[in-house]
């Protein structure tokens, strides 16, 4: 993007919601947000069972309370993380500092990759505990659809968060290249002037040289072998 860095234009522009919702990383955040709701909502609503002979509820995943707790915790924290970075997407074009934009994009890479790992662990954990669950613990098959949904959307969340990490890394690469190019081109001093070849007629018949052209300063390296050092 011309005049911008790290996937956004110059700071101070008007907020454009249409541009925001069409950005791939924003779409993946919304999808991940929905998936996290499905995971922790399924476990909270139907992930705990009880039997007439038992007064206390137990986790549907092999009676392992840690499995249900992990799924709920990861789902809720992922839900909040999505909201945080959606807010950052809205505020990002207003960040005027290139260094601050770089930090925001790098944090997006790290956080998204970390959550992809947590969802991978959660998927393996829940799937394993579901596989070893005993049928006698749930003879009426209550909450089985919700338990499977939590496992399935944990699996889908691996790819949505990994996709966010990849897109953020691409924004970092593009932004870093554009920032470097901008710095290199604007920092070159224009200190060499060469007169133009043409001669124009000045007032009262006097001759004056035309306006010269400026060129960037170039550092002189050591003379090559066989060539005199002077000149």
PDB file of C-alpha atoms in Angstrom, residues 180-188:
ATOM      1  CA  UNK A 180      13.465  -0.323   4.524  1.00  0.00           C
ATOM      2  CA  UNK A 181      12.955   0.855   0.954  1.00  0.00           C
ATOM      3  CA  UNK A 182      11.422   4.107   2.129  1.00  0.00           C
ATOM      4  CA  UNK A 183      14.286   4.734   4.546  1.00  0.00           C
ATOM      5  CA  UNK A 184      16.977   4.024   1.959  1.00  0.00           C
ATOM      6  CA  UNK A 185      15.483   6.281  -0.675  1.00  0.00           C
ATOM      7  CA  UNK A 186      14.743   9.229   1.585  1.00  0.00           C
ATOM      8  CA  UNK A 187      18.070   9.192   3.465  1.00  0.00           C
ATOM      9  CA  UNK A 188      20.281   9.581   0.383  1.00  0.00           C
TER      10      UNK A 188
END
